[in-house]
CSV table of C-alpha atoms and ligand atoms in Angstrom, one decimal:
chain,number,residue,atom,x,y,z
N,1,MET,CA,-2.4,-21.2,-16.8
N,2,LYS,CA,0.0,-18.4,-17.7
N,3,ALA,CA,2.5,-17.1,-15.1
N,4,ALA,CA,5.4,-14.6,-15.2
N,5,VAL,CA,8.4,-16.4,-13.7
N,6,VAL,CA,11.7,-15.2,-12.2
N,7,ARG,CA,14.1,-18.0,-13.3
N,8,ALA,CA,17.3,-16.2,-12.2
N,9,PHE,CA,18.0,-13.0,-10.4
N,10,GLY,CA,18.5,-10.0,-12.6
N,11,GLU,CA,17.2,-11.8,-15.8
N,12,PRO,CA,14.0,-10.9,-17.6
N,13,LEU,CA,10.9,-12.7,-16.4
N,14,VAL,CA,9.6,-15.5,-18.6
N,15,ILE,CA,5.9,-16.1,-19.4
N,16,GLU,CA,5.3,-19.8,-18.8
N,17,GLU,CA,2.4,-22.2,-19.2
N,18,ARG,CA,1.9,-24.0,-15.9
N,19,PRO,CA,-0.6,-26.4,-14.6
N,20,ASP,CA,-3.3,-24.9,-12.3
N,21,PRO,CA,-2.1,-25.1,-8.6
N,22,GLU,CA,-4.1,-27.4,-6.3
N,23,PRO,CA,-5.4,-25.8,-3.2
N,24,GLY,CA,-4.3,-27.7,0.0
N,25,PRO,CA,-6.3,-27.8,3.3
N,26,GLY,CA,-7.1,-24.2,4.4
N,27,GLN,CA,-6.3,-22.7,0.9
N,28,VAL,CA,-8.3,-21.5,-2.0
N,29,LEU,CA,-7.5,-21.2,-5.7
N,30,VAL,CA,-8.0,-17.7,-7.0
N,31,ARG,CA,-8.5,-16.7,-10.7
N,32,VAL,CA,-6.6,-13.5,-10.8
N,33,GLU,CA,-8.3,-10.5,-12.4
N,34,ALA,CA,-5.7,-7.8,-11.5
N,35,SER,CA,-2.1,-7.8,-10.1
N,36,GLY,CA,-0.2,-4.7,-9.2
N,37,LEU,CA,3.5,-4.1,-9.8
N,38,CYS,CA,5.1,-3.2,-6.5
N,39,HIS,CA,8.7,-2.0,-6.4
N,40,THR,CA,9.3,-5.0,-3.9
N,41,ASP,CA,8.7,-7.3,-6.9
N,42,ILE,CA,11.6,-5.7,-8.6
N,43,HIS,CA,13.8,-6.1,-5.6
N,44,ALA,CA,12.6,-9.7,-5.5
N,45,ALA,CA,13.4,-10.3,-9.1
N,46,HIS,CA,16.8,-8.8,-8.6
N,47,GLY,CA,17.6,-10.6,-5.4
N,48,ASP,CA,18.3,-7.2,-3.8
N,49,TRP,CA,17.8,-8.1,-0.2
N,50,PRO,CA,19.7,-10.2,2.5
N,51,VAL,CA,16.8,-12.7,2.7
N,52,LYS,CA,16.2,-13.9,-0.9
N,53,PRO,CA,13.4,-15.8,-2.6
N,54,ASN,CA,14.3,-19.1,-4.5
N,55,PRO,CA,14.1,-19.0,-8.2
N,56,PRO,CA,12.1,-20.2,-10.1
N,57,PHE,CA,9.3,-18.2,-8.5
N,58,VAL,CA,6.2,-16.2,-9.5
N,59,PRO,CA,6.3,-12.6,-8.0
N,60,GLY,CA,3.3,-10.5,-7.1
N,61,HIS,CA,1.6,-9.6,-3.8
N,62,GLU,CA,-1.1,-7.3,-5.1
N,63,GLY,CA,-3.1,-10.1,-6.7
N,64,VAL,CA,-6.9,-9.7,-6.7
N,65,GLY,CA,-9.4,-12.2,-8.2
N,66,LEU,CA,-12.3,-14.5,-7.7
N,67,VAL,CA,-12.2,-17.6,-5.6
N,68,GLU,CA,-12.5,-20.6,-8.0
N,69,ARG,CA,-12.0,-23.6,-5.7
N,70,LEU,CA,-12.1,-24.2,-2.0
N,71,GLY,CA,-9.5,-26.4,-0.3
N,72,ASP,CA,-10.5,-28.8,2.6
N,73,GLY,CA,-11.9,-27.0,5.7
N,74,VAL,CA,-12.5,-23.6,4.1
N,75,THR,CA,-16.0,-22.5,5.1
N,76,HIS,CA,-15.9,-18.7,5.4
N,77,LEU,CA,-15.2,-17.9,1.7
N,78,SER,CA,-17.4,-18.9,-1.3
N,79,VAL,CA,-16.7,-19.7,-4.9
N,80,GLY,CA,-17.0,-16.5,-6.9
N,81,GLN,CA,-16.1,-14.1,-4.1
N,82,ARG,CA,-13.5,-11.4,-4.8
N,83,VAL,CA,-10.4,-11.6,-2.6
N,84,ALA,CA,-7.0,-9.9,-2.4
N,85,VAL,CA,-3.9,-11.9,-1.8
N,86,PRO,CA,-1.4,-9.7,0.2
N,87,TRP,CA,2.2,-10.0,1.0
N,88,LEU,CA,1.3,-11.5,4.4
N,89,GLY,CA,0.4,-14.8,2.9
N,90,ARG,CA,0.1,-16.5,6.2
N,91,ALA,CA,1.3,-16.1,9.8
N,92,CYS,CA,1.4,-18.7,12.6
N,93,GLY,CA,-1.4,-17.1,14.7
N,94,ARG,CA,0.2,-18.4,17.9
N,95,CYS,CA,3.3,-16.4,18.6
N,96,GLU,CA,3.8,-13.3,20.7
N,97,HIS,CA,3.5,-11.1,17.6
N,98,CYS,CA,0.5,-12.7,16.1
N,99,ARG,CA,-1.3,-12.6,19.6
N,100,THR,CA,-0.5,-9.0,20.1
N,101,GLY,CA,-1.8,-7.6,16.9
N,102,TRP,CA,1.5,-7.6,15.1
N,103,GLU,CA,1.1,-10.6,12.8
N,104,THR,CA,3.2,-8.7,10.2
N,105,LEU,CA,6.3,-9.5,12.5
N,106,CYS,CA,5.5,-13.2,12.8
N,107,GLU,CA,8.8,-15.2,12.4
N,108,GLN,CA,6.8,-18.1,10.8
N,109,GLN,CA,5.2,-15.9,8.1
N,110,ILE,CA,5.1,-16.8,4.5
N,111,ASN,CA,5.3,-13.9,2.0
N,112,THR,CA,3.3,-14.0,-1.2
N,113,GLY,CA,5.4,-13.8,-4.4
N,114,TYR,CA,8.5,-14.3,-2.3
N,115,GLY,CA,8.3,-17.4,-0.1
N,116,CYS,CA,5.5,-18.9,-2.3
N,117,ASP,CA,4.3,-18.1,-5.7
N,118,GLY,CA,2.3,-15.0,-6.1
N,119,GLY,CA,-0.1,-12.9,-8.2
N,120,TYR,CA,1.7,-12.5,-11.6
N,121,ALA,CA,-0.3,-15.4,-12.9
N,122,GLU,CA,-3.8,-16.3,-14.2
N,123,LYS,CA,-4.3,-18.4,-11.0
N,124,THR,CA,-2.8,-18.3,-7.6
N,125,LEU,CA,-3.2,-20.0,-4.2
N,126,ALA,CA,-4.1,-18.2,-1.0
N,127,TRP,CA,-4.4,-19.2,2.6
N,128,ALA,CA,-8.1,-18.6,3.1
N,129,ASP,CA,-7.6,-17.0,6.6
N,130,PHE,CA,-5.3,-14.3,5.0
N,131,ALA,CA,-7.2,-13.8,1.7
N,132,GLN,CA,-8.9,-10.4,2.2
N,133,PRO,CA,-12.5,-10.1,1.0
N,134,VAL,CA,-12.9,-7.1,-1.3
N,135,PRO,CA,-16.1,-5.1,-0.6
N,136,ASP,CA,-18.7,-4.7,-3.3
N,137,GLY,CA,-18.1,-1.6,-5.4
N,138,VAL,CA,-14.3,-1.8,-5.2
N,139,SER,CA,-13.0,-2.9,-8.7
N,140,ALA,CA,-10.2,-5.5,-9.0
N,141,LEU,CA,-8.0,-2.9,-10.7
N,142,ASP,CA,-8.4,-0.5,-7.8
N,143,ALA,CA,-8.1,-3.2,-5.1
N,144,ALA,CA,-4.8,-4.4,-6.4
N,145,PRO,CA,-2.6,-1.4,-5.5
N,146,LEU,CA,-4.5,-1.0,-2.2
N,147,THR,CA,-3.4,-4.6,-1.3
N,148,CYS,CA,0.2,-3.6,-0.7
N,149,ALA,CA,0.8,0.1,-1.5
N,150,GLY,CA,-2.4,1.0,0.3
N,151,VAL,CA,-2.1,-1.1,3.5
N,152,THR,CA,1.7,-0.4,3.8
N,153,THR,CA,1.2,3.4,3.9
N,154,TYR,CA,-2.0,3.3,5.8
N,155,LYS,CA,0.0,1.4,8.5
N,156,ALA,CA,3.0,3.7,8.3
N,157,LEU,CA,0.7,6.6,9.0
N,158,LYS,CA,-0.7,4.8,12.1
N,159,VAL,CA,3.0,4.1,13.2
N,160,ALA,CA,3.6,7.8,12.8
N,161,ALA,CA,0.6,8.5,15.0
N,162,VAL,CA,-0.1,11.7,12.9
N,163,GLN,CA,-2.3,14.4,14.4
N,164,PRO,CA,-4.4,16.9,12.5
N,165,THR,CA,-2.1,19.8,13.5
N,166,GLN,CA,1.1,18.1,12.2
N,167,LEU,CA,3.3,18.4,9.2
N,168,VAL,CA,4.0,15.1,7.5
N,169,ALA,CA,6.6,14.7,4.8
N,170,ILE,CA,6.0,12.0,2.1
N,171,SER,CA,9.3,11.2,0.5
N,172,GLY,CA,8.6,9.6,-2.9
N,173,VAL,CA,5.2,9.9,-4.6
N,174,GLY,CA,5.2,6.5,-6.4
N,175,GLY,CA,2.9,3.6,-5.9
N,176,LEU,CA,3.1,3.8,-2.2
N,177,GLY,CA,3.5,7.6,-1.9
N,178,HIS,CA,0.4,8.6,-3.8
N,179,LEU,CA,-1.6,6.6,-1.3
N,180,ALA,CA,0.5,7.7,1.7
N,181,LEU,CA,-0.3,11.3,0.8
N,182,GLN,CA,-4.1,10.7,0.9
N,183,TYR,CA,-4.0,8.9,4.2
N,184,ALA,CA,-2.0,11.7,5.7
N,185,LYS,CA,-4.7,14.1,4.5
N,186,ILE,CA,-7.5,11.9,5.8
N,187,ALA,CA,-5.6,12.0,9.2
N,188,GLY,CA,-6.0,15.8,8.9
N,189,ALA,CA,-2.2,16.6,8.5
N,190,THR,CA,-0.5,19.2,6.5
N,191,VAL,CA,1.4,17.3,3.8
N,192,ALA,CA,4.7,18.0,2.0
N,193,ALA,CA,5.3,15.7,-0.9
N,194,ILE,CA,8.9,15.1,-2.2
N,195,ASP,CA,9.9,13.6,-5.5
N,196,VAL,CA,12.3,13.9,-8.4
N,197,THR,CA,10.0,14.0,-11.5
N,198,ASP,CA,7.7,16.8,-12.6
N,199,GLU,CA,4.9,14.3,-13.2
N,200,LYS,CA,5.0,12.9,-9.6
N,201,LEU,CA,5.1,16.5,-8.2
N,202,GLU,CA,2.1,17.5,-10.3
N,203,LEU,CA,0.3,14.3,-9.2
N,204,ALA,CA,1.0,15.1,-5.6
N,205,ALA,CA,-0.5,18.6,-5.9
N,206,GLU,CA,-3.5,17.1,-7.7
N,207,LEU,CA,-3.9,14.7,-4.8
N,208,GLY,CA,-4.0,17.5,-2.2
N,209,ALA,CA,-0.4,18.0,-1.1
N,210,ASP,CA,-0.1,21.3,0.7
N,211,PHE,CA,3.3,21.9,-0.9
N,212,VAL,CA,5.7,19.9,-3.0
N,213,ILE,CA,9.5,19.7,-2.9
N,214,ASP,CA,11.6,18.9,-5.9
N,215,ALA,CA,14.6,16.9,-4.5
N,216,ARG,CA,16.5,17.5,-7.8
N,217,LYS,CA,16.9,21.2,-7.1
N,218,ASP,CA,15.6,22.0,-3.5
N,219,ASP,CA,17.3,21.3,-0.3
N,220,VAL,CA,14.6,19.0,1.2
N,221,ALA,CA,15.5,19.5,4.8
N,222,GLU,CA,15.9,23.2,4.4
N,223,VAL,CA,12.4,23.6,2.9
N,224,LEU,CA,10.9,21.4,5.6
N,225,LYS,CA,12.7,23.4,8.4
N,226,GLN,CA,11.3,26.6,6.8
N,227,HIS,CA,7.9,25.1,7.6
N,228,GLY,CA,9.0,24.3,11.2
N,229,GLY,CA,10.2,20.9,10.4
N,230,ALA,CA,8.2,17.7,9.9
N,231,HIS,CA,6.5,15.9,12.9
N,232,ALA,CA,6.8,12.8,10.8
N,233,ALA,CA,8.5,11.8,7.5
N,234,ILE,CA,7.5,8.6,5.7
N,235,ALA,CA,10.5,7.4,3.7
N,236,LEU,CA,9.2,5.8,0.5
N,237,ALA,CA,11.8,6.7,-2.1
N,238,VAL,CA,14.2,3.9,-3.0
N,239,ASN,CA,17.2,6.1,-2.3
N,240,GLU,CA,19.4,6.4,0.8
N,241,ALA,CA,20.0,10.1,0.4
N,242,ALA,CA,16.2,10.6,0.5
N,243,PHE,CA,16.1,9.0,3.9
N,244,GLU,CA,18.8,11.2,5.2
N,245,ALA,CA,17.1,14.3,3.8
N,246,ALA,CA,13.9,13.4,5.4
N,247,TYR,CA,15.6,12.7,8.8
N,248,ALA,CA,17.3,16.1,8.6
N,249,GLY,CA,14.0,17.8,7.9
N,250,LEU,CA,12.3,16.6,11.1
N,251,ARG,CA,11.5,19.0,13.9
N,252,ARG,CA,12.4,18.1,17.5
N,253,GLY,CA,10.5,15.1,18.7
N,254,GLY,CA,9.9,14.1,15.0
N,255,LYS,CA,9.7,10.6,13.7
N,256,LEU,CA,11.2,9.0,10.6
N,257,VAL,CA,9.2,6.0,9.4
N,258,MET,CA,11.3,3.8,7.1
N,259,VAL,CA,9.4,1.9,4.5
N,260,ALA,CA,11.3,1.8,1.3
N,261,LEU,CA,13.9,-1.0,1.0
N,262,PRO,CA,16.8,0.1,-1.2
N,263,ALA,CA,19.3,-2.8,-1.9
N,264,HIS,CA,22.0,-3.0,0.8
N,265,GLY,CA,20.4,0.1,2.3
N,266,THR,CA,22.2,1.9,5.2
N,267,VAL,CA,21.6,5.4,6.6
N,268,ARG,CA,23.9,7.3,8.9
N,269,VAL,CA,22.0,8.6,11.9
N,270,PRO,CA,23.8,11.2,13.9
N,271,ILE,CA,23.7,10.2,17.6
N,272,PHE,CA,24.1,13.7,19.0
N,273,ASP,CA,21.1,15.1,17.0
N,274,THR,CA,19.0,12.1,17.6
N,275,VAL,CA,19.5,12.3,21.4
N,276,LEU,CA,19.2,16.1,21.7
N,277,ASN,CA,16.2,16.3,19.4
N,278,GLY,CA,14.4,13.2,20.9
N,279,THR,CA,14.1,11.9,17.3
N,280,SER,CA,12.5,8.5,16.6
N,281,VAL,CA,13.5,6.3,13.7
N,282,VAL,CA,11.2,3.3,13.2
N,283,GLY,CA,10.6,0.7,10.5
N,284,SER,CA,7.2,-0.2,9.2
N,285,ILE,CA,6.4,-3.4,7.3
N,286,VAL,CA,3.1,-3.8,5.4
N,287,GLY,CA,0.0,-4.0,7.6
N,288,THR,CA,-2.2,-6.5,9.2
N,289,ARG,CA,-5.5,-8.0,7.9
N,290,GLN,CA,-7.4,-5.5,9.9
N,291,ASP,CA,-5.4,-2.6,8.4
N,292,LEU,CA,-6.2,-4.0,4.9
N,293,ALA,CA,-9.9,-4.2,5.7
N,294,GLU,CA,-9.8,-0.6,6.8
N,295,VAL,CA,-8.0,0.5,3.6
N,296,PHE,CA,-10.8,-1.2,1.5
N,297,GLN,CA,-13.4,0.3,3.7
N,298,LEU,CA,-12.0,3.8,3.1
N,299,HIS,CA,-11.9,3.2,-0.6
N,300,ALA,CA,-15.3,1.7,-0.8
N,301,ALA,CA,-16.5,4.9,0.9
N,302,GLY,CA,-14.9,7.0,-1.9
N,303,ARG,CA,-12.3,8.5,0.3
N,304,THR,CA,-9.2,7.4,-1.7
N,305,ARG,CA,-8.3,7.5,-5.3
N,306,VAL,CA,-6.1,4.8,-6.8
N,307,VAL,CA,-3.9,6.3,-9.7
N,308,ARG,CA,-2.9,3.5,-12.0
N,309,GLU,CA,-2.2,2.3,-15.6
N,310,SER,CA,-3.4,-1.1,-16.5
N,311,ARG,CA,-1.4,-3.3,-18.9
N,312,PRO,CA,-1.3,-6.9,-20.0
N,313,LEU,CA,1.0,-9.3,-18.0
N,314,ALA,CA,3.1,-9.8,-21.2
N,315,THR,CA,4.5,-6.3,-20.7
N,316,VAL,CA,6.0,-7.3,-17.4
N,317,ASN,CA,9.7,-6.7,-18.3
N,318,ASP,CA,9.1,-3.3,-19.9
N,319,SER,CA,6.9,-2.4,-17.1
N,320,ILE,CA,9.6,-3.0,-14.6
N,321,GLU,CA,12.0,-0.8,-16.6
N,322,ASP,CA,9.4,2.0,-16.7
N,323,VAL,CA,9.1,1.8,-12.8
N,324,LEU,CA,12.8,1.9,-12.4
N,325,ARG,CA,12.9,5.1,-14.7
N,326,GLY,CA,10.1,6.6,-12.7
N,327,ASP,CA,8.1,6.7,-15.9
N,328,VAL,CA,4.8,5.5,-14.5
N,329,ARG,CA,1.7,7.2,-13.3
N,330,ALA,CA,1.8,5.9,-9.7
N,331,ARG,CA,1.1,2.2,-10.1
N,332,ILE,CA,1.1,-0.3,-13.0
N,333,VAL,CA,-1.6,-3.0,-12.6
N,334,PHE,CA,-1.5,-6.1,-14.8
N,335,ASP,CA,-5.0,-6.6,-16.1
N,336,MET,CA,-5.2,-10.4,-16.4
N,337,GLY,CA,-8.3,-10.2,-18.6
N,338,ALA,CA,-6.4,-8.0,-21.1
N,339,GLY,CA,-4.9,-11.0,-23.0
N,340,GLY,CA,-1.3,-11.0,-24.4
A,401,NAD,P1,7.9,3.4,-6.8
A,401,NAD,O1,9.1,3.1,-7.7
A,401,NAD,O2,6.6,3.3,-7.3
A,401,NAD,O3,8.1,4.8,-6.0
A,401,NAD,C1,9.3,5.4,-5.6
A,401,NAD,C2,9.2,6.9,-5.8
A,401,NAD,O4,10.3,7.6,-5.3
A,401,NAD,C3,9.1,7.3,-7.3
A,401,NAD,O5,8.0,8.2,-7.5
A,401,NAD,C4,10.4,8.1,-7.5
A,401,NAD,O6,10.3,9.1,-8.5
A,401,NAD,C5,10.7,8.6,-6.1
A,401,NAD,N1,12.0,9.0,-5.8
A,401,NAD,C6,13.2,8.4,-6.4
A,401,NAD,N2,14.3,9.1,-5.9
A,401,NAD,C7,13.8,10.0,-5.0
A,401,NAD,C8,14.4,11.0,-4.2
A,401,NAD,N3,15.8,11.1,-4.1
A,401,NAD,N4,13.6,11.8,-3.4
A,401,NAD,C9,12.3,11.7,-3.5
A,401,NAD,N5,11.7,10.8,-4.2
A,401,NAD,C10,12.4,10.0,-5.0
A,401,NAD,O7,8.1,2.4,-5.6
A,401,NAD,P2,6.9,1.8,-4.6
A,401,NAD,O8,6.3,0.6,-5.2
A,401,NAD,O9,6.1,2.9,-4.1
A,401,NAD,O10,7.9,1.2,-3.4
A,401,NAD,C11,8.8,2.0,-2.7
A,401,NAD,C12,9.7,1.2,-1.8
A,401,NAD,O11,9.0,0.7,-0.7
A,401,NAD,C13,10.4,0.0,-2.5
A,401,NAD,O12,11.7,0.0,-1.9
A,401,NAD,C14,9.6,-1.2,-2.0
A,401,NAD,O13,10.3,-2.4,-1.9
A,401,NAD,C15,9.2,-0.7,-0.6
A,401,NAD,N6,8.1,-1.3,0.1
A,401,NAD,C16,8.1,-1.5,1.4
A,401,NAD,C17,7.1,-2.1,2.0
A,401,NAD,C18,7.1,-2.2,3.5
A,401,NAD,O14,6.3,-2.9,4.0
A,401,NAD,N7,8.0,-1.7,4.2
A,401,NAD,C19,5.9,-2.5,1.3
A,401,NAD,C20,5.9,-2.2,0.0
A,401,NAD,C21,7.0,-1.6,-0.7
A,402,ZN,ZN1,4.5,-4.4,-2.1
A,403,ZN,ZN1,3.2,-15.7,14.5
């Protein structure tokens, strides 16, 4: 099988021929149909974060495909079934976090495309208990971005506890942001969308943003304040200044939900304002299996739209450059049937 491999941080990925992996007990082998390019894969390939993967590795945590073989003991999935293989490759199931509905915080978790090989390949392994069945009527190409961009932002909106009368700022209308915006609308909120390219701002308006803010020329905090300030801001732009602008645009009692993970990222939070305004700053990491099931359910019901470009896996290095330039219509999805 072909796989796109990170051999060293910061170097182009290499398309390699590898033997098909063998599913161990509790695992399944998945023939990948589609695999999304999340900005996290770029951070992984660059070794951007304090906890690093170990090259050589295969990135990708938006892989969707058909179960090809079942490992020992797997009884609830069947050969031919479509599943998604998310970032949460497995969690222990026994710790405090797992037992209280926060499996995404499990300290024993293994992350797909980071702690084990992921979806930038024709075949990949998944732990059967964490492989998410994709409902009928949801294509692999649509399911791929939902598997991380969707579940992460759906969860971030839950963490923000958005109400229908509230103003939500979506900072960054990329792969994550274009879905965050839709979940905020589904929650009934008024949505301000912030970005730095004309295409993304136009896309946001097309997807139902109530107003857009161009961070290249507008004072983001000022514009949000003119609207009374945001009840919640979801920070999805890979840019520290964007976090600070979103924080500054909150109203009293507002909540900044940190999701993007810029390399070595630090933001300065003013203590006085945070105390006096009763502001919350909270991190949000992907979502649980149940969150992902709900994301698929919403999509199967026609309530979300995945905006994507599909390309062959062989374009992986150019595709990464395009994402870094912001020159992509929301999400790139590698179409594994497209050859090349
Ligand atoms: P992306 O590159 O598709 O989107 C980022 C968007 O931010 C782009 O549209 C870009 O134009 C915009 N942007 C850049 N500078 C901006 C600024 N100053 N103000 C407003 N917008 C600006 O990336 P993505 O795949 O959506 O991922 C975003 C981030 O989220 C990455 O750091 C990724 O690692 C992280 N992430 C976190 C989680 C989590 O669980 N917390 C999950 C997935 C991804
Ligand atoms: Zn991701
Ligand atoms: Zn656990």
